[in-house]
């Protein structure tokens, strides 16, 4: 569906629930912040809503997120159901803690790609940033995902004074495995919304650090990509410059929460429920009214911050 700025909203991010087995310091204040949504739909109802959005609202690419999607007990059947909708691609974003045991089944169910969050290669620092989980398990998960022939990307949120000294180590690790690493600039969300000392480590400093070790060159990225893409000898990396070079003007995303609410924008998370459409026969026109309403809240230029944490909306 086209919005009033001519953006073609064709990517859907589906949150399977807010539960998570990590509590990243920049995402939540404690693991207790991850409350299961009391209004969460069953996975079959959520799948029906996805199917409606694919049939009537021009969604062609799906990304499954959360919370931590690998904790959801119906994940494999959900992916299988999405695959049967015939969409162009199915991706998933995960912290990777449970990936090693699930990678092969995920691929068999129809998953195409997996983005794994990895903020540190140092076990202690990993634990400090994520407050839970063992780095070793994530690294095993990455190897298993590669063996299962899933397309793998790594996401590192770079935080001044916390992991900026690992920028080059992470790139070395990714290049060795032929994986594309994306550096995420920190976003003013949840616990960081309106914080006085926002520990942003901006794109130009990331590039400067990398430039001390590698020759890099900017290359083209897809028109609606969130990441700027760079070539380095042996591979590519990306930077998602939420603050330094906002990309909202080409954003093509719509979000669906686990309770069946549409969210058009991380900055203006004004949810619009489509849950009631599960009980209706004729849905097309009302569904598209609701989609149009939620994408009307999309920021035209730049993310402006939100008091909702990323794990509530699903990234
Ligand atoms: N549990 C999964 C994971 O860890 O990837 C999926 C959900 S998590 C909320 C999705 C992504 O949001 C992760 O890559 C995480 O690092 C990122 N994220 C959360 N809070 C953020 C913030 N304030 N700024 C930038 N990225 C953030």
GROMACS .gro file of C-alpha atoms and ligand atoms in nm:
model
  342
    1UNK     CA    1   0.000   0.000   0.000
    2UNK     CA    2   0.128   0.349  -0.087
    3UNK     CA    3   0.123   0.612   0.186
    4UNK     CA    4   0.080   0.987   0.139
    5UNK     CA    5   0.457   1.030   0.087
    6UNK     CA    6   0.457   0.765  -0.190
    7UNK     CA    7   0.628   0.503   0.025
    8UNK     CA    8   0.530   0.148  -0.071
    9UNK     CA    9   0.459  -0.026   0.259
   10UNK     CA   10   0.525  -0.390   0.173
   11UNK     CA   11   0.731  -0.525   0.466
   12UNK     CA   12   0.559  -0.660   0.775
   13UNK     CA   13   0.730  -0.719   1.110
   14UNK     CA   14   0.533  -0.960   1.324
   15UNK     CA   15   0.600  -0.977   1.696
   16UNK     CA   16   0.525  -1.320   1.839
   17UNK     CA   17   0.528  -1.187   2.196
   18UNK     CA   18   0.721  -0.978   2.443
   19UNK     CA   19   0.886  -1.261   2.638
   20UNK     CA   20   1.262  -1.261   2.614
   21UNK     CA   21   1.546  -1.454   2.775
   22UNK     CA   22   1.779  -1.151   2.770
   23UNK     CA   23   1.736  -0.804   2.915
   24UNK     CA   24   1.965  -0.581   2.710
   25UNK     CA   25   2.048  -0.264   2.902
   26UNK     CA   26   1.946  -0.035   2.614
   27UNK     CA   27   1.614  -0.218   2.558
   28UNK     CA   28   1.468  -0.270   2.907
   29UNK     CA   29   1.545  -0.170   3.265
   30UNK     CA   30   1.525  -0.530   3.389
   31UNK     CA   31   1.416  -0.875   3.271
   32UNK     CA   32   1.088  -0.815   3.457
   33UNK     CA   33   0.998  -0.555   3.192
   34UNK     CA   34   0.929  -0.839   2.948
   35UNK     CA   35   0.571  -0.909   3.046
   36UNK     CA   36   0.378  -1.156   2.835
   37UNK     CA   37   0.097  -0.971   2.658
   38UNK     CA   38  -0.232  -1.076   2.829
   39UNK     CA   39  -0.415  -1.012   2.501
   40UNK     CA   40  -0.175  -1.214   2.284
   41UNK     CA   41  -0.349  -1.403   2.007
   42UNK     CA   42  -0.299  -1.770   1.935
   43UNK     CA   43  -0.041  -1.830   1.664
   44UNK     CA   44  -0.315  -1.951   1.426
   45UNK     CA   45  -0.512  -1.626   1.473
   46UNK     CA   46  -0.198  -1.419   1.426
   47UNK     CA   47  -0.127  -1.616   1.109
   48UNK     CA   48  -0.480  -1.538   0.983
   49UNK     CA   49  -0.412  -1.166   1.029
   50UNK     CA   50  -0.082  -1.199   0.844
   51UNK     CA   51  -0.264  -1.381   0.565
   52UNK     CA   52  -0.519  -1.096   0.538
   53UNK     CA   53  -0.241  -0.838   0.517
   54UNK     CA   54  -0.070  -1.041   0.244
   55UNK     CA   55  -0.394  -1.094   0.049
   56UNK     CA   56  -0.536  -0.743   0.068
   57UNK     CA   57  -0.271  -0.492   0.171
   58UNK     CA   58   0.031  -0.558  -0.049
   59UNK     CA   59   0.261  -0.717   0.210
   60UNK     CA   60   0.527  -0.926   0.036
   61UNK     CA   61   0.806  -0.966   0.294
   62UNK     CA   62   0.769  -1.088   0.651
   63UNK     CA   63   1.011  -1.061   0.943
   64UNK     CA   64   0.936  -1.241   1.268
   65UNK     CA   65   1.053  -1.070   1.584
   66UNK     CA   66   0.959  -1.001   1.944
   67UNK     CA   67   1.058  -1.028   2.237
   68UNK     CA   68   1.252  -1.338   2.155
   69UNK     CA   69   1.077  -1.534   1.877
   70UNK     CA   70   1.273  -1.855   1.938
   71UNK     CA   71   1.092  -1.889   2.272
   72UNK     CA   72   0.754  -1.924   2.102
   73UNK     CA   73   0.632  -2.282   2.110
   74UNK     CA   74   0.445  -2.260   1.776
   75UNK     CA   75   0.725  -2.085   1.588
   76UNK     CA   76   0.788  -2.364   1.336
   77UNK     CA   77   0.422  -2.411   1.243
   78UNK     CA   78   0.384  -2.033   1.222
   79UNK     CA   79   0.673  -2.012   0.975
   80UNK     CA   80   0.532  -2.303   0.778
   81UNK     CA   81   0.197  -2.122   0.762
   82UNK     CA   82   0.361  -1.799   0.643
   83UNK     CA   83   0.555  -1.996   0.380
   84UNK     CA   84   0.226  -2.130   0.244
   85UNK     CA   85   0.111  -1.772   0.186
   86UNK     CA   86   0.372  -1.753  -0.090
   87UNK     CA   87   0.549  -1.437   0.028
   88UNK     CA   88   0.882  -1.329  -0.125
   89UNK     CA   89   1.084  -1.376   0.192
   90UNK     CA   90   1.059  -1.478   0.556
   91UNK     CA   91   1.321  -1.349   0.799
   92UNK     CA   92   1.358  -1.365   1.173
   93UNK     CA   93   1.545  -1.151   1.427
   94UNK     CA   94   1.682  -1.331   1.732
   95UNK     CA   95   1.933  -1.308   2.013
   96UNK     CA   96   2.052  -1.651   1.897
   97UNK     CA   97   2.054  -1.818   2.239
   98UNK     CA   98   1.827  -2.102   2.121
   99UNK     CA   99   1.939  -2.105   1.761
  100UNK     CA  100   2.178  -2.396   1.761
  101UNK     CA  101   1.904  -2.649   1.833
  102UNK     CA  102   1.648  -2.485   1.602
  103UNK     CA  103   1.845  -2.371   1.295
  104UNK     CA  104   1.783  -2.681   1.080
  105UNK     CA  105   1.411  -2.701   1.164
  106UNK     CA  106   1.370  -2.329   1.097
  107UNK     CA  107   1.519  -2.373   0.751
  108UNK     CA  108   1.300  -2.677   0.683
  109UNK     CA  109   0.990  -2.486   0.794
  110UNK     CA  110   1.063  -2.220   0.529
  111UNK     CA  111   1.272  -1.952   0.697
  112UNK     CA  112   1.505  -1.775   0.452
  113UNK     CA  113   1.716  -1.553   0.670
  114UNK     CA  114   1.810  -1.481   1.026
  115UNK     CA  115   1.943  -1.159   1.181
  116UNK     CA  116   2.130  -1.236   1.500
  117UNK     CA  117   2.191  -0.968   1.758
  118UNK     CA  118   2.549  -0.981   1.882
  119UNK     CA  119   2.681  -0.683   2.075
  120UNK     CA  120   3.004  -0.831   2.208
  121UNK     CA  121   3.253  -1.112   2.152
  122UNK     CA  122   3.375  -1.092   2.508
  123UNK     CA  123   3.178  -1.329   2.738
  124UNK     CA  124   3.181  -1.086   3.032
  125UNK     CA  125   3.087  -0.786   2.826
  126UNK     CA  126   2.818  -0.987   2.648
  127UNK     CA  127   2.665  -1.073   2.985
  128UNK     CA  128   2.697  -0.716   3.109
  129UNK     CA  129   2.514  -0.575   2.808
  130UNK     CA  130   2.249  -0.847   2.788
  131UNK     CA  131   2.216  -0.917   3.164
  132UNK     CA  132   2.158  -1.287   3.082
  133UNK     CA  133   2.264  -1.564   2.845
  134UNK     CA  134   2.596  -1.713   2.742
  135UNK     CA  135   2.790  -1.583   2.443
  136UNK     CA  136   2.908  -1.935   2.358
  137UNK     CA  137   2.551  -2.042   2.284
  138UNK     CA  138   2.501  -1.756   2.040
  139UNK     CA  139   2.827  -1.835   1.861
  140UNK     CA  140   2.720  -2.200   1.830
  141UNK     CA  141   2.385  -2.081   1.695
  142UNK     CA  142   2.559  -1.871   1.428
  143UNK     CA  143   2.761  -2.173   1.309
  144UNK     CA  144   2.447  -2.391   1.298
  145UNK     CA  145   2.255  -2.128   1.104
  146UNK     CA  146   2.533  -2.113   0.845
  147UNK     CA  147   2.543  -2.492   0.820
  148UNK     CA  148   2.165  -2.497   0.774
  149UNK     CA  149   2.214  -2.253   0.481
  150UNK     CA  150   2.010  -1.976   0.633
  151UNK     CA  151   2.115  -1.629   0.513
  152UNK     CA  152   2.277  -1.479   0.821
  153UNK     CA  153   2.333  -1.117   0.920
  154UNK     CA  154   2.467  -0.992   1.252
  155UNK     CA  155   2.336  -0.682   1.430
  156UNK     CA  156   2.560  -0.496   1.673
  157UNK     CA  157   2.417  -0.198   1.864
  158UNK     CA  158   2.719   0.024   1.926
  159UNK     CA  159   2.717   0.199   2.263
  160UNK     CA  160   2.977   0.453   2.368
  161UNK     CA  161   3.189   0.330   2.655
  162UNK     CA  162   3.026  -0.016   2.653
  163UNK     CA  163   3.125  -0.194   2.331
  164UNK     CA  164   3.267   0.064   2.089
  165UNK     CA  165   3.611  -0.092   2.146
  166UNK     CA  166   3.476  -0.412   1.984
  167UNK     CA  167   3.369  -0.258   1.651
  168UNK     CA  168   3.667  -0.396   1.460
  169UNK     CA  169   3.672  -0.734   1.640
  170UNK     CA  170   3.312  -0.796   1.538
  171UNK     CA  171   3.391  -0.705   1.178
  172UNK     CA  172   3.690  -0.944   1.171
  173UNK     CA  173   3.468  -1.219   1.310
  174UNK     CA  174   3.196  -1.153   1.049
  175UNK     CA  175   3.433  -1.129   0.752
  176UNK     CA  176   3.601  -1.457   0.849
  177UNK     CA  177   3.263  -1.626   0.823
  178UNK     CA  178   3.145  -1.431   0.518
  179UNK     CA  179   2.858  -1.284   0.717
  180UNK     CA  180   2.736  -0.927   0.674
  181UNK     CA  181   2.758  -0.730   0.998
  182UNK     CA  182   2.535  -0.428   1.054
  183UNK     CA  183   2.615  -0.168   1.315
  184UNK     CA  184   2.304  -0.013   1.467
  185UNK     CA  185   2.316   0.338   1.600
  186UNK     CA  186   2.146   0.351   1.937
  187UNK     CA  187   1.783   0.467   1.930
  188UNK     CA  188   1.610   0.681   2.191
  189UNK     CA  189   1.357   0.423   2.298
  190UNK     CA  190   1.232   0.270   2.622
  191UNK     CA  191   1.488   0.331   2.898
  192UNK     CA  192   1.686   0.568   2.672
  193UNK     CA  193   1.396   0.795   2.581
  194UNK     CA  194   1.476   1.145   2.709
  195UNK     CA  195   1.787   1.026   2.890
  196UNK     CA  196   2.035   1.308   2.948
  197UNK     CA  197   2.347   1.106   2.874
  198UNK     CA  198   2.259   0.925   2.554
  199UNK     CA  199   2.565   0.707   2.476
  200UNK     CA  200   2.538   0.733   2.099
  201UNK     CA  201   2.839   0.613   1.901
  202UNK     CA  202   2.763   0.768   1.562
  203UNK     CA  203   2.824   0.643   1.211
  204UNK     CA  204   3.121   0.870   1.139
  205UNK     CA  205   3.306   0.737   1.443
  206UNK     CA  206   3.231   0.376   1.346
  207UNK     CA  207   3.371   0.446   0.999
  208UNK     CA  208   3.673   0.620   1.145
  209UNK     CA  209   3.753   0.320   1.367
  210UNK     CA  210   3.710   0.075   1.081
  211UNK     CA  211   3.921   0.298   0.856
  212UNK     CA  212   4.219   0.249   1.087
  213UNK     CA  213   4.220  -0.122   0.999
  214UNK     CA  214   4.046  -0.158   0.661
  215UNK     CA  215   4.004   0.030   0.338
  216UNK     CA  216   3.629   0.084   0.301
  217UNK     CA  217   3.411   0.212   0.020
  218UNK     CA  218   3.041   0.296   0.021
  219UNK     CA  219   2.834   0.085  -0.219
  220UNK     CA  220   2.470   0.096  -0.333
  221UNK     CA  221   2.198  -0.047  -0.112
  222UNK     CA  222   1.834  -0.124  -0.195
  223UNK     CA  223   1.623   0.194  -0.216
  224UNK     CA  224   1.427   0.109   0.103
  225UNK     CA  225   1.717  -0.042   0.297
  226UNK     CA  226   1.765   0.087   0.649
  227UNK     CA  227   2.139   0.021   0.631
  228UNK     CA  228   2.403   0.211   0.442
  229UNK     CA  229   2.629  -0.052   0.288
  230UNK     CA  230   3.009  -0.058   0.266
  231UNK     CA  231   3.266  -0.277   0.095
  232UNK     CA  232   3.581  -0.386   0.277
  233UNK     CA  233   3.838  -0.638   0.152
  234UNK     CA  234   3.675  -0.978   0.210
  235UNK     CA  235   3.316  -0.865   0.254
  236UNK     CA  236   3.060  -0.598   0.326
  237UNK     CA  237   2.916  -0.434   0.633
  238UNK     CA  238   2.628  -0.198   0.697
  239UNK     CA  239   2.544   0.086   0.932
  240UNK     CA  240   2.187   0.164   1.036
  241UNK     CA  241   2.226   0.536   1.110
  242UNK     CA  242   1.901   0.614   1.290
  243UNK     CA  243   2.045   0.940   1.426
  244UNK     CA  244   2.317   1.043   1.180
  245UNK     CA  245   2.133   0.984   0.854
  246UNK     CA  246   1.766   0.903   0.919
  247UNK     CA  247   1.598   0.687   0.658
  248UNK     CA  248   1.228   0.728   0.746
  249UNK     CA  249   1.158   0.886   0.406
  250UNK     CA  250   1.210   0.545   0.244
  251UNK     CA  251   1.068   0.329   0.524
  252UNK     CA  252   0.850   0.048   0.387
  253UNK     CA  253   0.758  -0.121   0.715
  254UNK     CA  254   0.439  -0.196   0.898
  255UNK     CA  255   0.431  -0.380   1.232
  256UNK     CA  256   0.184  -0.629   1.377
  257UNK     CA  257   0.196  -0.695   1.751
  258UNK     CA  258   0.115  -1.031   1.911
  259UNK     CA  259  -0.226  -0.896   2.017
  260UNK     CA  260  -0.321  -0.802   1.660
  261UNK     CA  261  -0.244  -0.430   1.668
  262UNK     CA  262  -0.097  -0.255   1.367
  263UNK     CA  263   0.182  -0.008   1.439
  264UNK     CA  264   0.301   0.211   1.154
  265UNK     CA  265   0.595   0.385   1.316
  266UNK     CA  266   0.838   0.335   1.604
  267UNK     CA  267   0.825   0.708   1.677
  268UNK     CA  268   0.446   0.723   1.694
  269UNK     CA  269   0.337   0.383   1.817
  270UNK     CA  270  -0.036   0.454   1.803
  271UNK     CA  271  -0.169   0.100   1.777
  272UNK     CA  272  -0.470   0.021   1.559
  273UNK     CA  273  -0.636  -0.310   1.633
  274UNK     CA  274  -0.735  -0.548   1.354
  275UNK     CA  275  -0.813  -0.832   1.592
  276UNK     CA  276  -1.189  -0.804   1.536
  277UNK     CA  277  -1.144  -0.880   1.166
  278UNK     CA  278  -1.084  -1.242   1.264
  279UNK     CA  279  -1.459  -1.272   1.314
  280UNK     CA  280  -1.568  -1.086   1.001
  281UNK     CA  281  -1.652  -1.225   0.657
  282UNK     CA  282  -1.585  -0.913   0.450
  283UNK     CA  283  -1.258  -0.761   0.559
  284UNK     CA  284  -1.082  -0.595   0.265
  285UNK     CA  285  -1.208  -0.238   0.288
  286UNK     CA  286  -1.196  -0.214   0.669
  287UNK     CA  287  -0.853  -0.376   0.681
  288UNK     CA  288  -0.718  -0.125   0.433
  289UNK     CA  289  -0.874   0.164   0.623
  290UNK     CA  290  -0.692   0.044   0.936
  291UNK     CA  291  -0.364   0.000   0.749
  292UNK     CA  292  -0.398   0.347   0.598
  293UNK     CA  293  -0.474   0.489   0.944
  294UNK     CA  294  -0.167   0.330   1.103
  295UNK     CA  295   0.074   0.426   0.825
  296UNK     CA  296  -0.054   0.783   0.845
  297UNK     CA  297   0.145   0.802   1.172
  298UNK     CA  298   0.473   0.724   0.999
  299UNK     CA  299   0.735   0.995   1.047
  300UNK     CA  300   0.823   1.157   0.713
  301UNK     CA  301   1.193   1.213   0.782
  302UNK     CA  302   1.344   1.103   1.112
  303UNK     CA  303   1.284   0.889   1.416
  304UNK     CA  304   1.199   1.117   1.707
  305UNK     CA  305   1.209   0.875   2.001
  306UNK     CA  306   0.954   0.676   2.196
  307UNK     CA  307   0.899   0.575   2.557
  308UNK     CA  308   0.801   0.227   2.441
  309UNK     CA  309   1.086  -0.025   2.439
  310UNK     CA  310   1.181  -0.207   2.121
  311UNK     CA  311   1.079  -0.545   2.263
  312UNK     CA  312   0.722  -0.415   2.312
  313UNK     CA  313   0.676  -0.325   1.946
  314UNK     CA  314   0.903  -0.585   1.793
  315UNK     CA  315   1.181  -0.373   1.643
  316LIG     N1  316   1.509  -1.076   2.074
  316LIG     C1  317   1.544  -1.049   1.939
  316LIG     C2  318   1.685  -0.995   1.929
  316LIG     O1  319   1.751  -0.983   2.033
  316LIG     O2  320   1.730  -0.970   1.818
  316LIG     C3  321   1.446  -0.962   1.863
  316LIG     C4  322   1.390  -0.841   1.932
  316LIG     S1  323   1.507  -0.712   1.964
  316LIG     C5  324   1.400  -0.594   2.040
  316LIG     C6  325   1.534  -0.648   1.800
  316LIG     C7  326   1.655  -0.562   1.783
  316LIG     O3  327   1.632  -0.438   1.844
  316LIG     C8  328   1.786  -0.615   1.839
  316LIG     O4  329   1.884  -0.620   1.738
  316LIG     C9  330   1.822  -0.512   1.944
  316LIG     O5  331   1.960  -0.499   1.958
  316LIG    C10  332   1.757  -0.387   1.888
  316LIG     N2  333   1.733  -0.280   1.986
  316LIG    C11  334   1.662  -0.284   2.100
  316LIG     N3  335   1.662  -0.164   2.163
  316LIG    C12  336   1.735  -0.081   2.083
  316LIG    C13  337   1.773   0.059   2.091
  316LIG     N4  338   1.735   0.136   2.193
  316LIG     N5  339   1.847   0.109   1.991
  316LIG    C14  340   1.885   0.032   1.886
  316LIG     N6  341   1.853  -0.098   1.873
  316LIG    C15  342   1.780  -0.153   1.970
   0.00000   0.00000   0.00000
